Structures are given as C-alpha cells and as structure tokens.
CSV table of C-alpha atoms and ligand atoms in Angstrom, one decimal:
chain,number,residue,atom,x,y,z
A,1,UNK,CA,0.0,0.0,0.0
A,2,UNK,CA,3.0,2.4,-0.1
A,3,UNK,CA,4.5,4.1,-2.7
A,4,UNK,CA,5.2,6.9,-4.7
A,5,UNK,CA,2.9,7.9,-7.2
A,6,UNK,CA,3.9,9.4,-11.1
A,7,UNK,CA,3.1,12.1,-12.7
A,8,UNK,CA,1.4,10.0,-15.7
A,9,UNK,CA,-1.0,8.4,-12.9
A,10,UNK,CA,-2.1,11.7,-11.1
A,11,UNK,CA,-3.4,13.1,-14.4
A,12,UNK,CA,-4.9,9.6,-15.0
A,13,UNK,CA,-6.6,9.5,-11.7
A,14,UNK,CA,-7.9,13.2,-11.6
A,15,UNK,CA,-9.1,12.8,-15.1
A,16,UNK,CA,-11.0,8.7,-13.9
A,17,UNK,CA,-12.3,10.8,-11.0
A,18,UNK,CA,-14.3,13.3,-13.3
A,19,UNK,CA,-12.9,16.1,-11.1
A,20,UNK,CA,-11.6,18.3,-13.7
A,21,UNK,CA,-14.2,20.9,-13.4
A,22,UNK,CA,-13.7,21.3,-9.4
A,23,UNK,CA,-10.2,21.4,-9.3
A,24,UNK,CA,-9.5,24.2,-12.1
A,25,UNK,CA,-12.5,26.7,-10.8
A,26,UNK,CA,-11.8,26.0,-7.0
A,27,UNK,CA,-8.0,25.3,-7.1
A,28,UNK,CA,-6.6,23.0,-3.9
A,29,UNK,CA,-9.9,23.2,-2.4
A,30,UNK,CA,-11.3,21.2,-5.2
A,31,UNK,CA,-9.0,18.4,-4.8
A,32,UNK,CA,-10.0,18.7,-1.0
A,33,UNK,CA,-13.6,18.3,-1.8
A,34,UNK,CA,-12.8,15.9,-4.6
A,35,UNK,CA,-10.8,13.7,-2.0
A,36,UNK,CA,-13.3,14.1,0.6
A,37,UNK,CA,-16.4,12.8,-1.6
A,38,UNK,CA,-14.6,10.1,-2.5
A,39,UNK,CA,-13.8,8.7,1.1
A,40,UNK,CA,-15.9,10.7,3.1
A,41,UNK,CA,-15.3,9.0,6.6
A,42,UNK,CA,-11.3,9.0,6.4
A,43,UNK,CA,-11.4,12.8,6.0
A,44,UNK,CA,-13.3,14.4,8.7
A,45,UNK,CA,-13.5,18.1,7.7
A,46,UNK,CA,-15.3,19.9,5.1
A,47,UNK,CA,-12.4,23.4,5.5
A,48,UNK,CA,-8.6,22.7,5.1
A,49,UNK,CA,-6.4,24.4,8.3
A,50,UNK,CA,-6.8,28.3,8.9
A,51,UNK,CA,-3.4,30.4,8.5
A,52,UNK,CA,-3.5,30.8,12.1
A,53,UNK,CA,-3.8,27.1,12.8
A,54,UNK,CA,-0.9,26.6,11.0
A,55,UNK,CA,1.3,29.4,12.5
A,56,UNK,CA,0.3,28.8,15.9
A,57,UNK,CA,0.9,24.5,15.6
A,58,UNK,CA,4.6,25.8,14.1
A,59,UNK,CA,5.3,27.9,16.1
A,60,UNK,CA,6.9,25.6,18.9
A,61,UNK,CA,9.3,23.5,16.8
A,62,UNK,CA,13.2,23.7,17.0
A,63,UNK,CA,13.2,23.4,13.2
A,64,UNK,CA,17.2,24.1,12.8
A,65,UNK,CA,17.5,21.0,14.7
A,66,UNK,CA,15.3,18.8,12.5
A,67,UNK,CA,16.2,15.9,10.4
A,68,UNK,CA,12.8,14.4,9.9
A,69,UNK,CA,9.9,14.9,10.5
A,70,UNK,CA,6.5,13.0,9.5
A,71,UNK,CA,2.8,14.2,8.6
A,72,UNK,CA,-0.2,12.0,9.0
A,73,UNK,CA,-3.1,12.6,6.6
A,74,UNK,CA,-1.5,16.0,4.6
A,75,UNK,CA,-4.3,16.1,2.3
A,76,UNK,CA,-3.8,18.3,-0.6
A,77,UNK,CA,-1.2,19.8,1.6
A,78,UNK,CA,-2.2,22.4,3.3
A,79,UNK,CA,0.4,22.3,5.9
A,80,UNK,CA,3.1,20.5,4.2
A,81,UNK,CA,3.8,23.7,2.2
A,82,UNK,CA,4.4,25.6,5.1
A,83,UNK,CA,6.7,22.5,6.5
A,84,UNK,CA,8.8,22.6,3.7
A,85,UNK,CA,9.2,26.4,4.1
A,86,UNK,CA,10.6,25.6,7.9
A,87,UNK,CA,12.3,22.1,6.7
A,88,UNK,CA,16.0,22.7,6.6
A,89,UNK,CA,17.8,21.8,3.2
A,90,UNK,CA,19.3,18.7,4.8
A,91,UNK,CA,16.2,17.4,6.3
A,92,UNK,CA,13.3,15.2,4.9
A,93,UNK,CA,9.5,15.2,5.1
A,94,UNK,CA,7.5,12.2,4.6
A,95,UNK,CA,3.9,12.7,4.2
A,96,UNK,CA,1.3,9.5,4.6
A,97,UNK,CA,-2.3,9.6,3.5
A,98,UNK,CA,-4.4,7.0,2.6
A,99,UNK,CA,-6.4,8.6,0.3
A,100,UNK,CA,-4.6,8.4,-3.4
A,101,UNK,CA,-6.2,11.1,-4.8
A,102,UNK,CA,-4.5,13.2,-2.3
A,103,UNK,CA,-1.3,11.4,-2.4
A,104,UNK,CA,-0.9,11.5,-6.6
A,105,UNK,CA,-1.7,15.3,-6.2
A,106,UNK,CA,1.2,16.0,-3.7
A,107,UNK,CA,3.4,13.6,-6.2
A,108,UNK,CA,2.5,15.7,-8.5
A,109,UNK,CA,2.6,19.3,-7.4
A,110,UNK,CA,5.7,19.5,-5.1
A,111,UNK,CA,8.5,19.1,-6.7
A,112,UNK,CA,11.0,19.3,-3.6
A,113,UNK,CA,13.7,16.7,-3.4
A,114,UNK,CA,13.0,16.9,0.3
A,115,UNK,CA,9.7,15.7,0.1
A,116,UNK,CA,8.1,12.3,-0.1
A,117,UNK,CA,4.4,11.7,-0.6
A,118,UNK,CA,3.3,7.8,0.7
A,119,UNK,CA,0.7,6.3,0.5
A,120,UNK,CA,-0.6,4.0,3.3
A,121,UNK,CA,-1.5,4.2,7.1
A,122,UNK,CA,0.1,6.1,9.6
A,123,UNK,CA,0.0,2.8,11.8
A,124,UNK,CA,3.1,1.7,9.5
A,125,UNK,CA,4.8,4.9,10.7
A,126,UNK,CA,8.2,2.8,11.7
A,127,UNK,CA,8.2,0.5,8.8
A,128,UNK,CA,7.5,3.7,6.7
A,129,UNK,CA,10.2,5.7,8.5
A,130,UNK,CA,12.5,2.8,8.2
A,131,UNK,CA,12.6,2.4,4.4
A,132,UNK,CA,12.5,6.1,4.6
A,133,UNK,CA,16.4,5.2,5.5
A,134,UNK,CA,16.0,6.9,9.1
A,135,UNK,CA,15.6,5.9,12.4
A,136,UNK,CA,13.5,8.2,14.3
A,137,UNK,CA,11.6,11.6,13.6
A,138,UNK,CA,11.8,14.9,15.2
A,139,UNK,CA,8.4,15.7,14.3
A,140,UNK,CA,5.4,14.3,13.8
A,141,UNK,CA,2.3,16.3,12.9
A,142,UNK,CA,-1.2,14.8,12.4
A,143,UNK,CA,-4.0,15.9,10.0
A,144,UNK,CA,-5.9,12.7,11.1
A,145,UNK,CA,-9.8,12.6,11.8
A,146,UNK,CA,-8.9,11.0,15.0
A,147,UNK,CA,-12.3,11.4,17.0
A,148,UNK,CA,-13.4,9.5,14.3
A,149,UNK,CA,-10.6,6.7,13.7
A,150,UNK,CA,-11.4,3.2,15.6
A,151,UNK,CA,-10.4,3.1,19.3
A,152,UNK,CA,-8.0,0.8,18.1
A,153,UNK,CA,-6.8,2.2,15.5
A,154,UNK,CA,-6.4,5.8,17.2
A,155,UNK,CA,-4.8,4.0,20.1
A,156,UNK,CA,-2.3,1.9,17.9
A,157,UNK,CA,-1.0,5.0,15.9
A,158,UNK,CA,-0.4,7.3,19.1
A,159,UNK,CA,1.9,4.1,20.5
A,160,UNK,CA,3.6,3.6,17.1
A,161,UNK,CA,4.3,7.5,17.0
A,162,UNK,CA,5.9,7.9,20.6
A,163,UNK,CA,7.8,4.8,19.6
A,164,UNK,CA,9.4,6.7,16.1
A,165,UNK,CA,9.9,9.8,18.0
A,166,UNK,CA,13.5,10.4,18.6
A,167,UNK,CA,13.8,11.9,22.6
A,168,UNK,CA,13.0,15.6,23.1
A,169,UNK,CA,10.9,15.4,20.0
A,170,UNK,CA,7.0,15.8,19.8
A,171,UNK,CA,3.7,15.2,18.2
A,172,UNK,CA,1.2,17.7,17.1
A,173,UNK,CA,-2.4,17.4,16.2
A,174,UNK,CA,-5.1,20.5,15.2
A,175,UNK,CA,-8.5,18.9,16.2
A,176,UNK,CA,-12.1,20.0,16.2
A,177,UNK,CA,-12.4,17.5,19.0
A,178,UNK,CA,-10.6,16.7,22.7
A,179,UNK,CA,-9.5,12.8,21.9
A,180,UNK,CA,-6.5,13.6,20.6
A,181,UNK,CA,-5.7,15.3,23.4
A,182,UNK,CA,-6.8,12.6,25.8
A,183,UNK,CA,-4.9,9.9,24.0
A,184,UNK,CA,-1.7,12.0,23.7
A,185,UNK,CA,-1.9,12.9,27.5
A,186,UNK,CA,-1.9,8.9,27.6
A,187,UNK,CA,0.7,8.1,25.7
A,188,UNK,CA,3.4,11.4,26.2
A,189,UNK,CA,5.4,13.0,29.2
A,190,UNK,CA,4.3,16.3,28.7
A,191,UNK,CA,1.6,18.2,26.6
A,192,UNK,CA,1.6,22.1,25.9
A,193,UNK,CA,-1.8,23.2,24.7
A,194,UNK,CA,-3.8,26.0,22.9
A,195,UNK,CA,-6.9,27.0,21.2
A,196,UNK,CA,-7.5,28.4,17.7
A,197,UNK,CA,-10.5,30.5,17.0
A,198,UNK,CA,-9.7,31.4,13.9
A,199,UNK,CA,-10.6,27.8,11.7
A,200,UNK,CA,-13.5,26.4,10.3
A,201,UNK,CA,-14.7,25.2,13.3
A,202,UNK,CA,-12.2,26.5,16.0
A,203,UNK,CA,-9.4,24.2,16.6
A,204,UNK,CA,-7.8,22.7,19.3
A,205,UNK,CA,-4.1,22.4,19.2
A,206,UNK,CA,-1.7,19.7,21.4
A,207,UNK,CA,2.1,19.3,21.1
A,208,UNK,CA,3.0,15.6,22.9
A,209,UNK,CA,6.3,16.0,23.9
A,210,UNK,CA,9.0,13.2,24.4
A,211,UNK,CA,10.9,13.3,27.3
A,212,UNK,CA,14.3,14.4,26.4
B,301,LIG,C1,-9.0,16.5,7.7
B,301,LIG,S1,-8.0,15.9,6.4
B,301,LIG,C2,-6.6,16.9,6.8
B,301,LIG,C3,-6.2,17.8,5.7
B,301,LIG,C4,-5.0,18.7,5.9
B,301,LIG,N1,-4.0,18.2,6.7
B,301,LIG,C5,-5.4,20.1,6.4
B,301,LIG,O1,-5.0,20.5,7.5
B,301,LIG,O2,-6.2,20.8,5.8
B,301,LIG,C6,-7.6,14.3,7.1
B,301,LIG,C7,-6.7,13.5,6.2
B,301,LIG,O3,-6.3,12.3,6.9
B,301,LIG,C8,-6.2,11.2,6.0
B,301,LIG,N2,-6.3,9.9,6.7
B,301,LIG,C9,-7.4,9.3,7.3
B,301,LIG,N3,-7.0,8.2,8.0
B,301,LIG,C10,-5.6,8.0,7.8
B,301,LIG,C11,-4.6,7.1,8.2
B,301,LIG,N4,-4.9,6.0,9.0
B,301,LIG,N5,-3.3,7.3,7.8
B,301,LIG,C12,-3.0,8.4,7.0
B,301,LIG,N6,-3.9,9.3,6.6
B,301,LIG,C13,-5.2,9.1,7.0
B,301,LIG,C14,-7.4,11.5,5.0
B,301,LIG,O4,-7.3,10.8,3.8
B,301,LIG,C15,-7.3,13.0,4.9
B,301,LIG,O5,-6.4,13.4,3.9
C-alpha cells in the first residue's frame, strides 16, 4: 500500500475521477472536496487548516534541529507547504495519506527533493520511517480525523508515534475534538496546549512532547 505515485498516474486518476471541473474553478480546495467525496469517513473536515492554525501548531518546533519529520493525513497539503518552508535543506518530510487522490496530487505538485508523498496508514509509521532510511523523527504532525478513527486504530497510531519519535521530540495534532488530546496525554510526558479560533470550526491544538 506504499508508494510513490507518477506524474502519468495523477493526471490519469484526476481525469477517472471526473474532477476536472472542481479542481480548475476552486483550485486546492477542489481536490479537497474531490478527495473528501470520495472517502468521506477518512477525511473528517469539510475546510482545510486556517493560517492561524498553522502558524500557531509551528510555532513551537526547533526546526534548525530537525532531520525528519513526519505528517499523517497531509491532504492536498495544506500544511506540508508551510513544512517545507521551515524544513532545513538537509532534512526530509514524509507525508502518509491513505487517500490516493490526495497522495498523486502531492506527487504531482511538489516538486521538492525533500519531500516524499506515501501512501498508506500512519500505523506503519516505523516500517515507513524505516525504508524512509531513518531511524527516528523529530516531528510528527497529524491531519488525522482521530475522533473519528477506531479506538484501536487511534490507540495503535499514538503508540507507534511515541515509539518513532526520537527523545526531546513531539507530536502535534489540530482537532475540532478533545480525543486527541486525551490519547496523547496517555501516551506522552508532557503536553503544551492552545486554542484556535480562527478555523472552520475553531481548533484545538496539542504538542505531545517526548521526554528528552
Ligand atoms: C481533515 S483531512 C486533513 C487535511 C489537511 N492536513 C489540512 O490540514 O487541511 C484528514 C486526512 O487524513 C487522511 N487519513 C485518514 N486516515 C488516515 C490514516 N490512517 N493514515 C494516514 N492518513 C489518513 C485522510 O485521507 C485526509 O487526507
């Protein structure tokens, strides 16, 4: 289920998925919506991240220090852009969806030799980290629905992520919801906290931190 996508199949796929239309009149948000009919349930919003969801969920990261760090569920990259603009030149970002509309449309729109677009779970985090040639992350950040992941499921990533997180580094989530919160004050030594008015609906944001 992982892998990079080409060029040749991302204008195959959008062209299949009859979203032509949408994506040229409403730009990234069409792919959004595009994405989100298609697998409705995996993508759990109906607005990508605010400006000031982003800035405020970046604001806390040593990102001179970083040599990798992860995104769950980027969607049509909303924050990854603003990752890369942070991401030092020797340092790498792996992005994992498991949508592949959204996945062959980051293939095919970043062009960043720092950047990798995978498709599959973010359960496989350390096998996908792994063949990623590293062996922890700095960073993790999370787009996932996860009030509306299986217990399980939910419960499985936030233990595979503190397990791929190198010491002193940290996991972030934006959430319309508090189980993210509750699962990372489970799992992590320390959580800072804030929220974000200004999304579609307000946000709250958590940074799981590592101990050092
Ligand atoms: C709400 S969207 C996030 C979009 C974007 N990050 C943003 O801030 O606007 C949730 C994303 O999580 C992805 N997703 C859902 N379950 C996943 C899983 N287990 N592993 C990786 N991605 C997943 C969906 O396909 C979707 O792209």
């Amino acid at each position: 289920m992982t892998g990079n996508i080409s060029a040749k199949s991302t204008a195959r796929g959008i062209k299949r998925g009859g979203v032509k239309l949408s994506t040229k009149l409403l730009g990234p948000f069409g792919v959004f919506l595009q994405g989100a009919i298609k697998e409705p349930g995996m993508v759990g919003a109906v607005f990508p991240s605010s400006k000031s969801t982003i800035d405020n969920m970046m604001k806390k990261v040593d990102w001179e220090n970083c040599k990798l760090v992860v995104e769950y569920g980027p969607g049509v990259g909303t924050f990854t852009h603003h990752l890369l603009k942070h991401l030092p030149a020797d340092a790498q970002l792996l992005a994992i969806d498991t949508n592949a509309h959204y996945v062959e449309h980051l293939a095919n729109t970043i062009a960043d030799p720092r950047f990798k677009a995978v498709l599959g779970s973010a359960t496989d985090v350390e096998r996908i980290v792994k063949e990623a040639g590293h062996e922890f992350a700095d960073i993790v950040i999370s787009g996932l629905p996860i009030s509306t992941l299986p217990e399980d499921v939910a419960e499985d990533m936030i233990d595979a992520t503190y397990r791929v997180l190198k010491p002193g580094g940290a996991f972030l989530t934006y959430q319309y919801r508090l189980k993210a919160r509750r699962l990372t004050e489970q799992a992590f030594d320390r959580i800072d906290k804030k929220y974000v008015l200004m999304n579609v609906p307000p946000n709250h944001l958590t940074w799981g931190w590592k101990a050092a």
